[in-house]
Coordinates of C-alpha atoms in Angstrom, one line a residue:
X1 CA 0.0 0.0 0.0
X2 CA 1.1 3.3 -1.2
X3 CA 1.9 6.1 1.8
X4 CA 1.5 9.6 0.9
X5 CA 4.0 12.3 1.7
X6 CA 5.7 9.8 3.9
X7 CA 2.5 9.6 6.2
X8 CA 2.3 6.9 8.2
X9 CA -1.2 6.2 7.4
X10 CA -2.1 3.3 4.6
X11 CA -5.4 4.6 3.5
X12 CA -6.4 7.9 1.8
X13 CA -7.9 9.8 4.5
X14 CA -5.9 12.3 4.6
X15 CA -3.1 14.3 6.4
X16 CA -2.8 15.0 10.1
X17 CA -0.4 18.4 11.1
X18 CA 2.3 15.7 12.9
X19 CA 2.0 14.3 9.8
X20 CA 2.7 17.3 7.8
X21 CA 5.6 18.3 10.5
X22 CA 7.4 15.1 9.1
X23 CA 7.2 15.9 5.7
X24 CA 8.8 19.1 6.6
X25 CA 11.3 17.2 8.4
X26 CA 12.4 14.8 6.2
X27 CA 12.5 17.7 3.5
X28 CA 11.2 15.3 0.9
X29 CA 8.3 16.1 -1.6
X30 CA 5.7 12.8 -2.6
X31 CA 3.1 11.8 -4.7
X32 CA -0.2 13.8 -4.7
X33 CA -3.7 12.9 -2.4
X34 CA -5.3 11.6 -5.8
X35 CA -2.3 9.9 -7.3
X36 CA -1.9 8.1 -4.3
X37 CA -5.6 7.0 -4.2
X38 CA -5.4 5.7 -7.9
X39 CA -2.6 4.1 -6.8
X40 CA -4.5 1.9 -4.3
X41 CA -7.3 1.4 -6.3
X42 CA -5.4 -0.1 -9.5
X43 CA -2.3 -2.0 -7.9
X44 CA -2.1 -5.8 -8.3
X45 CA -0.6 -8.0 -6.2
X46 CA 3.2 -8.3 -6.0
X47 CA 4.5 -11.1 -7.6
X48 CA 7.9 -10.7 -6.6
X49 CA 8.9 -9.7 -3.0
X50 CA 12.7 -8.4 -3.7
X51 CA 14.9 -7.8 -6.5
X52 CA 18.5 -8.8 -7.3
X53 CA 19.5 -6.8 -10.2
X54 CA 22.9 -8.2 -11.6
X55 CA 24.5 -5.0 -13.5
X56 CA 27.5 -5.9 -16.2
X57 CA 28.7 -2.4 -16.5
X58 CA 31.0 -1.7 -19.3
X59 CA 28.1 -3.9 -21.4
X60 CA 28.6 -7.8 -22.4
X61 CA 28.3 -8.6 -26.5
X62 CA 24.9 -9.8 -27.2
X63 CA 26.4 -12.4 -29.8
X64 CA 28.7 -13.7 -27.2
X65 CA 26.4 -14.7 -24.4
X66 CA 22.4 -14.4 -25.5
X67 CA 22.0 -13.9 -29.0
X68 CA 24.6 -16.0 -31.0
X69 CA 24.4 -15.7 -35.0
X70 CA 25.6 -19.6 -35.4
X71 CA 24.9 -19.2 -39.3
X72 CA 26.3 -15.6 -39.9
X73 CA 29.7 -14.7 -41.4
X74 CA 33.0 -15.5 -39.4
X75 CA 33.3 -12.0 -38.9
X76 CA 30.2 -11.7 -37.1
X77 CA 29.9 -15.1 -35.7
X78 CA 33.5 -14.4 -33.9
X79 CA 35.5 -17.3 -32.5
X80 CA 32.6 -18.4 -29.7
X81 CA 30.0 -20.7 -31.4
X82 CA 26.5 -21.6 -30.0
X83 CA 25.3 -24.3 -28.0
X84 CA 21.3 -24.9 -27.3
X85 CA 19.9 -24.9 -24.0
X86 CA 17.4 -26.6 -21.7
X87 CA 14.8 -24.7 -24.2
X88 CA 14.5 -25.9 -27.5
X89 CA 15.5 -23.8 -30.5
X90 CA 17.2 -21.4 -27.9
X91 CA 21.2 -21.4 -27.7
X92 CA 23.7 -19.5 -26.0
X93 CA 27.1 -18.7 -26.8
X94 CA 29.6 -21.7 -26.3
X95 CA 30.9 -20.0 -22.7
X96 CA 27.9 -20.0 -20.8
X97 CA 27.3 -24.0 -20.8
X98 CA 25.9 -23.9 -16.9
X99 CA 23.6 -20.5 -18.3
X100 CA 22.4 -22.8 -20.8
X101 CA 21.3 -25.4 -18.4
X102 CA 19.2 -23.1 -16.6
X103 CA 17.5 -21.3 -19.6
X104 CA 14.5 -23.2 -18.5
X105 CA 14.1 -21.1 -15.5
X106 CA 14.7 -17.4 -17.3
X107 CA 13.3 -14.9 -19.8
X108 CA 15.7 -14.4 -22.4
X109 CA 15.1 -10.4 -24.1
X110 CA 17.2 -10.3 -27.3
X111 CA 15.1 -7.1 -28.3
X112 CA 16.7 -4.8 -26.2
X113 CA 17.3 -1.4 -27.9
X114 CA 17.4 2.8 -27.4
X115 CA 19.5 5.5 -29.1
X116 CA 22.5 5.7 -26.5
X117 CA 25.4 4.0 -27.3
X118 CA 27.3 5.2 -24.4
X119 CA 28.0 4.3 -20.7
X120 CA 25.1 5.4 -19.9
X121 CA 24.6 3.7 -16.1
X122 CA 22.1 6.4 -15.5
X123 CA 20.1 6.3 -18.4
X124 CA 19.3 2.1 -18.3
X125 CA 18.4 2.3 -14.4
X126 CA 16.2 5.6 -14.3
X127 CA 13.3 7.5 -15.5
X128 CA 16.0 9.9 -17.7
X129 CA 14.7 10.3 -20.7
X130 CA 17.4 11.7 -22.7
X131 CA 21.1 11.1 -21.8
X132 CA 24.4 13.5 -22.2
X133 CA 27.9 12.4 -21.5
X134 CA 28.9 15.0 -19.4
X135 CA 26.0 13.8 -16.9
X136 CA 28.5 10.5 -16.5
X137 CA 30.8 12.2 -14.3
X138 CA 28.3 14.1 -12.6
X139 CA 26.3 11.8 -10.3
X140 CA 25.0 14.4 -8.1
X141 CA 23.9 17.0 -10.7
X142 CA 20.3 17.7 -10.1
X143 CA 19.3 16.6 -14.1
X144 CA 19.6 13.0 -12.7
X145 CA 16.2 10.9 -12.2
X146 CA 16.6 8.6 -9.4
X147 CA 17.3 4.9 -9.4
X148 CA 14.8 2.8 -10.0
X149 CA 16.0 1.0 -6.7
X150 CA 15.7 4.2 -5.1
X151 CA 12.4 4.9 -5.9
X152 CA 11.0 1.1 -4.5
X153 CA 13.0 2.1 -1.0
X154 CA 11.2 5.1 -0.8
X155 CA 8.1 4.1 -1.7
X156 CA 8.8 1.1 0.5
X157 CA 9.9 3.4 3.3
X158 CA 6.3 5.4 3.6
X159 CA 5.0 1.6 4.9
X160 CA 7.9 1.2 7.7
X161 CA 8.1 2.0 11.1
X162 CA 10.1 4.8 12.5
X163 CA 12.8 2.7 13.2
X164 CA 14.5 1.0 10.3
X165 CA 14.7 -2.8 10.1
X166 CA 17.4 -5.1 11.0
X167 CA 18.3 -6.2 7.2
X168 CA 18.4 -2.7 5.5
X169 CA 15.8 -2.7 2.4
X170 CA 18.2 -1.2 -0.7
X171 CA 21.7 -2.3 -0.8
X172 CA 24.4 -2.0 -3.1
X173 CA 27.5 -4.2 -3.7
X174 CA 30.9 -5.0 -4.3
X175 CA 31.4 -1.7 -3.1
X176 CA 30.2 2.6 -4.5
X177 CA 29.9 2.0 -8.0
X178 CA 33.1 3.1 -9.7
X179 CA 35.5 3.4 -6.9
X180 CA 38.0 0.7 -7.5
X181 CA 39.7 2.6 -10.1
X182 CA 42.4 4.8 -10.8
X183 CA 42.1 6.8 -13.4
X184 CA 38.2 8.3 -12.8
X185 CA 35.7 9.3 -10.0
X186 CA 32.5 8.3 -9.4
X187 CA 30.2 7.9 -12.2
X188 CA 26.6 8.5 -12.3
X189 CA 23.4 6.1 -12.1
X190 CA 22.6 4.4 -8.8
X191 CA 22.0 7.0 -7.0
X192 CA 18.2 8.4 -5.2
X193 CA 19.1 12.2 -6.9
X194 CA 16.5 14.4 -5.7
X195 CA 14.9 12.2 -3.3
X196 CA 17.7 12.7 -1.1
X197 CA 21.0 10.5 0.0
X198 CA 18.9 8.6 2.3
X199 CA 17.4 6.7 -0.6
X200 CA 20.8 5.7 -2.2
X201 CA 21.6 2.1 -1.9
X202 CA 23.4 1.3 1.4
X203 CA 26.7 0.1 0.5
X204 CA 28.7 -2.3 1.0
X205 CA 32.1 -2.5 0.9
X206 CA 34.0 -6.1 -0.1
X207 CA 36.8 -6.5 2.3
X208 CA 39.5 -9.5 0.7
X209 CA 42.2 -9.9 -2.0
X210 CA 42.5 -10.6 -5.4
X211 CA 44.5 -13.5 -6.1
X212 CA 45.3 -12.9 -9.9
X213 CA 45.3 -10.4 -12.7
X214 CA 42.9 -10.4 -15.2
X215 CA 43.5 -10.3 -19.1
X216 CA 44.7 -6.4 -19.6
X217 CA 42.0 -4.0 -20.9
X218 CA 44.2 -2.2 -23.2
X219 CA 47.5 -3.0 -24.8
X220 CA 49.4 0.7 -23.2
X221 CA 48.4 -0.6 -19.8
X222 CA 50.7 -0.4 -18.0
X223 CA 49.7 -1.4 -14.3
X224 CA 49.0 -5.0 -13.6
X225 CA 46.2 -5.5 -11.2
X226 CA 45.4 -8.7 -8.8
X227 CA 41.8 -8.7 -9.5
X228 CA 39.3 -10.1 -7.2
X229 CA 36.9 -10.4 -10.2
X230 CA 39.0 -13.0 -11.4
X231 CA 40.0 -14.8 -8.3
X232 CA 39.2 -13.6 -4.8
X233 CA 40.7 -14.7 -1.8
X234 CA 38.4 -17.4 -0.2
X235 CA 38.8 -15.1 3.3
X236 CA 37.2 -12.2 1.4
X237 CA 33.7 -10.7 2.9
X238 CA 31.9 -7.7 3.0
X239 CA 30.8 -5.3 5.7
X240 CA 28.9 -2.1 5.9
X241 CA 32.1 0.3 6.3
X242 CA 32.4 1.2 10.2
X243 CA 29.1 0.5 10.7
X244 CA 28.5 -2.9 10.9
X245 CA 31.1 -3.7 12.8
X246 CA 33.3 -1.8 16.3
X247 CA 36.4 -0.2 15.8
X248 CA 39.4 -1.8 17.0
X249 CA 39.5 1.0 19.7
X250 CA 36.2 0.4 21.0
X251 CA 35.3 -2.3 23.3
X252 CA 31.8 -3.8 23.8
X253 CA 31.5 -2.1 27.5
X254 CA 32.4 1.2 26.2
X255 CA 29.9 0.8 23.5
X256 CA 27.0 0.0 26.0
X257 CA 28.2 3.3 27.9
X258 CA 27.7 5.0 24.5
X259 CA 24.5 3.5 24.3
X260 CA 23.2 4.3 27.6
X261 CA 24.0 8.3 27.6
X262 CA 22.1 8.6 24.3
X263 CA 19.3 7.1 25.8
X264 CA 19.8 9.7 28.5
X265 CA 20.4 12.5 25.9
X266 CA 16.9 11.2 24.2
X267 CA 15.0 11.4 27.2
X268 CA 15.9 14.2 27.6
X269 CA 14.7 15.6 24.3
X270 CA 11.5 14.0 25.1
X271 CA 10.7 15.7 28.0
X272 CA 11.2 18.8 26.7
X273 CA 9.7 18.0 23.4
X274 CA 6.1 17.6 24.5
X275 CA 4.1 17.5 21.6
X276 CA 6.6 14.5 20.3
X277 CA 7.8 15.3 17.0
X278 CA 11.2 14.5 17.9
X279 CA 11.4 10.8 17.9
X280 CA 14.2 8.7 20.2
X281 CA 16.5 8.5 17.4
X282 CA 17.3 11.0 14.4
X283 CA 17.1 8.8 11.2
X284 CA 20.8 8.4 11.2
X285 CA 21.2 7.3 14.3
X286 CA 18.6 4.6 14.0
X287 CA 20.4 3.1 11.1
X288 CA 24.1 3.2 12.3
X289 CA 22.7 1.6 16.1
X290 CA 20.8 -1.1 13.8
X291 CA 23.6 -2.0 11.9
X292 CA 26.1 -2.0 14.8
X293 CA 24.4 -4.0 17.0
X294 CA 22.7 -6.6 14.3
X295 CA 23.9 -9.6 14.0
X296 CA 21.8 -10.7 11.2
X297 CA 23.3 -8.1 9.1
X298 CA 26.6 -9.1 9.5
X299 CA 26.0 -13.0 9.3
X300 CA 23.8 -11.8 5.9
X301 CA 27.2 -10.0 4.2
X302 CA 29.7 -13.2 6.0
X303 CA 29.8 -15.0 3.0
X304 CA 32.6 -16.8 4.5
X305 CA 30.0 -19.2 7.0
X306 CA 28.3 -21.1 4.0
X307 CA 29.5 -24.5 2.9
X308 CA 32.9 -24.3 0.8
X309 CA 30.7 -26.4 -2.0
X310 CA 28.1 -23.5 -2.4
X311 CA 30.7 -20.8 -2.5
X312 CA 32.5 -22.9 -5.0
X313 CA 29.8 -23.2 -7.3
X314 CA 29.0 -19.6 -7.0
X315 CA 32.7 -19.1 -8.4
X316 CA 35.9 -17.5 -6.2
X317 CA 35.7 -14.4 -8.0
X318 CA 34.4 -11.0 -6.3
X319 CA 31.3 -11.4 -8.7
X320 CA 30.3 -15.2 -7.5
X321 CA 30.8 -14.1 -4.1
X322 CA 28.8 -11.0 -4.3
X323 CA 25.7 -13.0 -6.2
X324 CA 26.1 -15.2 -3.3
X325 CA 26.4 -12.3 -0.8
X326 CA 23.0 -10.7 -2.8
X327 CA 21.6 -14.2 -2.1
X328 CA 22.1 -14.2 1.4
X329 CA 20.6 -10.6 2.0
X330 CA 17.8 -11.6 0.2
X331 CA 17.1 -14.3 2.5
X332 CA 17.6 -12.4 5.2
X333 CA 14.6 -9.6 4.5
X334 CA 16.5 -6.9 2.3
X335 CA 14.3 -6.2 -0.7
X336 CA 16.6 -4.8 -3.2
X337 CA 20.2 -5.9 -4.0
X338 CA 22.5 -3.9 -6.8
X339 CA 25.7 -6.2 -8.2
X340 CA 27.4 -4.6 -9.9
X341 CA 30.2 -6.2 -12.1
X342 CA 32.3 -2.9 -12.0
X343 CA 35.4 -1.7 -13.7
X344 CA 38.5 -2.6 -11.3
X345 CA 42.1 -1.2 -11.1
X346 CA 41.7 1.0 -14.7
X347 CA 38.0 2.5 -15.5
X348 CA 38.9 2.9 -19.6
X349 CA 38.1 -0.4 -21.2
X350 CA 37.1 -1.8 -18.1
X351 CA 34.6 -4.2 -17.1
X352 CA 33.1 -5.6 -19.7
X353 CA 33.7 -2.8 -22.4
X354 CA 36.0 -4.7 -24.7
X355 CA 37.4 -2.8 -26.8
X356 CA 40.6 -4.5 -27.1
X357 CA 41.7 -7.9 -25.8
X358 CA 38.1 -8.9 -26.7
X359 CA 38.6 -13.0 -27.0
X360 CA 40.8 -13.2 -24.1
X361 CA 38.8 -11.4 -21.8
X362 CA 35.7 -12.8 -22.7
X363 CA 37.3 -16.6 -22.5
X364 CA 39.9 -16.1 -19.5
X365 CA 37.7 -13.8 -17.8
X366 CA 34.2 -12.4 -17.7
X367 CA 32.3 -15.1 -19.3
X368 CA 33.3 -17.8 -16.8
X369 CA 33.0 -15.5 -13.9
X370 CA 29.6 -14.7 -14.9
X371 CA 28.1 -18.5 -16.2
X372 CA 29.2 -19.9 -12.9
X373 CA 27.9 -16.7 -10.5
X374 CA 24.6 -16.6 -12.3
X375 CA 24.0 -20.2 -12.9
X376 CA 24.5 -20.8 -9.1
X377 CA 22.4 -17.5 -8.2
X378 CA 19.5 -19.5 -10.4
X379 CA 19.5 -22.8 -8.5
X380 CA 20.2 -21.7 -5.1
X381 CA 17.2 -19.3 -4.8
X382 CA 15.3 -22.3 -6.9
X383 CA 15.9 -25.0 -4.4
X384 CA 15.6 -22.4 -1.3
X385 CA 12.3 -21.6 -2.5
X386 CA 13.2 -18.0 -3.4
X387 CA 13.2 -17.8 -6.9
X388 CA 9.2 -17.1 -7.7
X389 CA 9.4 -14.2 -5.1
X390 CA 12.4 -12.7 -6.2
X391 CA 13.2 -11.2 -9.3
X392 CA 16.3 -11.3 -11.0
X393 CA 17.5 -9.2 -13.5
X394 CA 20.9 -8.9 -15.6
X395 CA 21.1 -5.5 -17.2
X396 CA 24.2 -3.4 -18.8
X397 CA 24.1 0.3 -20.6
X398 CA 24.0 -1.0 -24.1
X399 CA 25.2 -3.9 -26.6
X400 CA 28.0 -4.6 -29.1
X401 CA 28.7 -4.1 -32.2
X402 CA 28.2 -6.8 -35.0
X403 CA 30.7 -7.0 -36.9
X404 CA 34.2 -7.9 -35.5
X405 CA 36.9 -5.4 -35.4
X406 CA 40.2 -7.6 -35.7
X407 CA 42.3 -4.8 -35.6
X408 CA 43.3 -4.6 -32.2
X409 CA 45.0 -7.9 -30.7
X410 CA 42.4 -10.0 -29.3
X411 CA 40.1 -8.7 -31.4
X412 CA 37.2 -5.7 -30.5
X413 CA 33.4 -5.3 -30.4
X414 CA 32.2 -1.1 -29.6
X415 CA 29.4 0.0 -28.2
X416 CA 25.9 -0.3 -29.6
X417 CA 22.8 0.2 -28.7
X418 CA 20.1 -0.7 -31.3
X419 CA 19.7 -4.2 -30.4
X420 CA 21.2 -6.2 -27.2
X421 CA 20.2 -8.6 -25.0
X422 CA 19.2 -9.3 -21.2
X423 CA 18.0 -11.5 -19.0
X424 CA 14.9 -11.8 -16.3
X425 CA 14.3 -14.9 -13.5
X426 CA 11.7 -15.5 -10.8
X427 CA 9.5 -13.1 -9.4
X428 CA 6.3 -13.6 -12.1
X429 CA 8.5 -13.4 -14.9
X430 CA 7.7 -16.5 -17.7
X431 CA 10.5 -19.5 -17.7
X432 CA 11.6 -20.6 -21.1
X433 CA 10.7 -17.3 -22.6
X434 CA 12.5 -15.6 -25.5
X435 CA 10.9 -12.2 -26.1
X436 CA 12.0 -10.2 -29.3
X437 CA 14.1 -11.2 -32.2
X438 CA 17.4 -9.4 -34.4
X439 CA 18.4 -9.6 -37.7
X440 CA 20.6 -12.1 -39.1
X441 CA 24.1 -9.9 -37.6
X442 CA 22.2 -8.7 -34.5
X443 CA 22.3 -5.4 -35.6
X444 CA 18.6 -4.3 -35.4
X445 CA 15.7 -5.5 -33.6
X446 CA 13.0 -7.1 -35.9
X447 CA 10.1 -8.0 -33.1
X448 CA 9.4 -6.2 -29.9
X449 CA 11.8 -3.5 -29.3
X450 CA 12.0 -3.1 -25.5
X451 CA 13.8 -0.5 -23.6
X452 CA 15.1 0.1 -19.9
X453 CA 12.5 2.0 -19.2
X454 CA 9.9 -1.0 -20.2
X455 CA 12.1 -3.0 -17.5
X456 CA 11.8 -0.5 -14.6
X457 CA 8.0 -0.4 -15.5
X458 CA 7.6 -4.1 -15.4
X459 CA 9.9 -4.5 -12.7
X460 CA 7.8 -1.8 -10.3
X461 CA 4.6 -3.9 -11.3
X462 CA 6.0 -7.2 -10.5
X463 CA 7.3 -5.7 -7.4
X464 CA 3.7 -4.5 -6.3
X465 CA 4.4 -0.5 -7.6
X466 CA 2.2 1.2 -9.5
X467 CA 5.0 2.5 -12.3
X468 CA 2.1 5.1 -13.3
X469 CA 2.7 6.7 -9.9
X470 CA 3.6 10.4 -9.8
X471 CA 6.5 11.5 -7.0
X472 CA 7.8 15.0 -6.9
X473 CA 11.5 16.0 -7.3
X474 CA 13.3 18.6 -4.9
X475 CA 11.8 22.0 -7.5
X476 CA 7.9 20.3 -6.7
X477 CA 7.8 19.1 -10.4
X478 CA 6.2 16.2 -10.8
X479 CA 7.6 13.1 -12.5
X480 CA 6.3 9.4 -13.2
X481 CA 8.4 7.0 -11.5
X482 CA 8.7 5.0 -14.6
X483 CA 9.2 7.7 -17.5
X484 CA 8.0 6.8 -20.6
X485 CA 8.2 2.7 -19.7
X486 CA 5.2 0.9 -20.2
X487 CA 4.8 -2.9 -18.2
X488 CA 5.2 -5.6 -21.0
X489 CA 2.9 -8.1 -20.9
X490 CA 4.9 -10.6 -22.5
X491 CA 7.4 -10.3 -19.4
X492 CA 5.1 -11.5 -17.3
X493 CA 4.1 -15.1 -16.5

């Protein structure tokens, strides 16, 4: 149920001044009395409970995981052939043989298309509708919509007690997007924007080694890098950083005494706040005390307590054990988990933008780090009993081109963004779906052209949000939460 202005009520009956107060509080704008209402009266029943969005930044070739052209020229075939799957008539490229074996279980979208052929992060997981490159380095600049994930914890958070939960709701991982490198700053996408800091994904941060160096990006790089994304350390974990653990410095009796004197210090407050609009605990307080002292948080992100078996079949790579990590969050009550498979060590060429070193990257590298991780991620929520309430979905900015450029050793794809591919799971989505179809090359989409802002539309719906739901930004102008995206029916079991 929808909550207006971030009223704790859950029906449309209007406002009350403490209500009102809060609003002014939280400095946050929402979605209008009748909006709201509407909202109520036309919303279906979630299908899907949480989300695990998988995010291959840098953006995979559709002919080399989803979308293989078995009878097309050498040079847009490439060296990786196809192999069928567990659905007939449907292959995969040659890499992904565990993939294949659970095509059964996913909705295959080879129809995925939109003008941008860029790294446009922000453009595939918000409302934007029109995308700029200077906006990439700029992921506070008030032109940004906010993250789709965003907008479900905020919407989320109008239903939620004062107090935040144990498991936080929105969380993001290996660590903030686009840190791990080098030679660039943060980059824009998953971030809340207008709705405020509070709503960006909680973060994170993977705390381990890498135990080899990946394939180089480029051929003038000149730093090597142990990359956990191709093997991590099997003592590697993640934590909330400071927060979901003490410092070294501070024992658990001296915590305690923290404890106690900010209840006294509340108390305080109270007693001199008599109408009670000051709560026992500021909003960031809350969340640092929940994290500290939960211990299903931290057991959640200690990837290192499940069998060695099931973190071997998830892959030792920072991406296996962050799918595995996503897993375990989910399980615990957090409703939606960001992966991102991010650029490490060097942002140009990174990740999975392969515009040199293609084959070698692709074989030695990304596409067994990623068949292994998502296979896994498949079957464990399967036989756990998770998979039909959570939805999966593997996204990246754009596709590749079709034709081969052998120029460059190892060979190149570059971007492009009229036709790629992607992948959904679980959470009312169809199993043994393929929805749209490319030419012969996979150049250009032929049958149901989709784009990311279809995806965040179906994906609110599944999730039980109205994506026709209108939300204000920080100048009071309204915006639907979905931009143009409409909810595909033929995503939907």
């Amino acid at each position: 149920m929808l909550r207006i202005l971030g009223s704790l009520r859950r029906t449309c009956d209007g406002l009350t001044r403490r209500d009102l107060l809060q609003i002014g509080g939280l400095g946050l704008l929402g979605c209008t009395l009748t909006d709201a209402c509407a909202a109520e009266a036309n919303a279906s029943a979630p299908r899907a409970k949480s989300c695990i969005l998988l995010f291959l930044f840098g953006s995979p070739p559709q002919h080399e995981t989803f979308d293989p052209k078995p009878r097309a020229p050498a040079e847009i075939q490439g060296e990786l052939k196809a192999i069928s799957t567990t659905v007939p008539g449907l292959d995969f490229c040659e890499a992904l043989p565990l993939s294949a074996q659970v095509a059964d279980r996913l909705t295959v979208i080879r129809s995925m298309s939109h003008p941008y052929p860029l790294h446009g992060v922000a453009y595939a997981i918000t409302g934007l509708p029109v995308y700029t490159t200077d906006l990439e380095t700029k992921p506070h600049d008030p032109a940004h919509w906010p993250y789709f994930g965003s907008i479900a914890e905020y919407l989320w958070s109008q239903e939620s007690a004062t107090l935040p939960e144990e498991i936080p709701r929105h969380i993001g991982l290996p660590w903030v997007f686009n840190s791990r490198v080098d030679d660039l700053g943060l980059i824009a996408g998953p971030y809340a924007a207008s709705l405020g800091q509070k709503y960006d994904p909680l973060w994170a941060t993977y705390e381990g080694r890498g135990l080899a160096a990946a394939p180089k990006c480029r051929l003038d790089q000149q730093k090597e890098y142990l990359d956990p994304y191709q093997r991590a350390a099997p003592e590697g974990t993640f934590a909330f950083d400071g927060a979901s653990r003490l410092a070294d410095s501070v024992s658990l009796n001296r915590f305690n005494l923290r404890c106690s004197l900010l209840e006294q210090f509340d108390a305080a407050r109270r007693a001199v706040d008599a109408g009670g609009s000051v709560g026992a605990y500021s909003a960031s307080q809350a969340r640092a005390l929940s994290l500290l002292t939960s211990y299903k948080v931290r057991e959640a992100l200690d990837v290192t307590r499940e069998a060695e078996r099931v973190r071997a079949d998830y892959g030792m790579t920072l991406f296996g054990q962050s799918c595995l990590a996503a897993r375990r969050l989910v399980e615990a009550g957090s409703r939606f988990v960001t992966v991102f498979w991010d650029a490490f060590g060097t942002y140009f060429s990174g990740g999975w933008d392969t515009h040199q070193n293609h084959y070698p990257r692709l074989k030695r590298y990304l596409l067994p780090g990623f068949d292994a991780a998502f296979s896994a991620l498949i079957l464990d929520l399967e036989q756990r009993g998770l998979l039909d309430e959570t939805l999966v979905l593997v996204m990246s900015e754009h596709g590749r081109t079709p034709k081969i450029d052998s120029k460059p050793p190892g060979a190149a794809r570059h971007h492009w963004s009229q036709a790629y591919s992607m992948v959904m799971a679980g959470g009312g989505t169809p199993r043994g779906a393929v929805v749209g179809k490319t030419d012969a090359i996979g150049g250009t989409v032929l049958d149901a052209p989709i784009n990311p802002k279809d995806i965040q539309a179906t994906a609110f719906h599944l999730l039980g949000i109205d994506p026709d739901t209108v939300i204000r930004d920080s100048l009071n102008r309204p915006f639907r939460i979905a931009g143009d995206g409409h909810v595909r029916p033929d995503l939907i079991q």
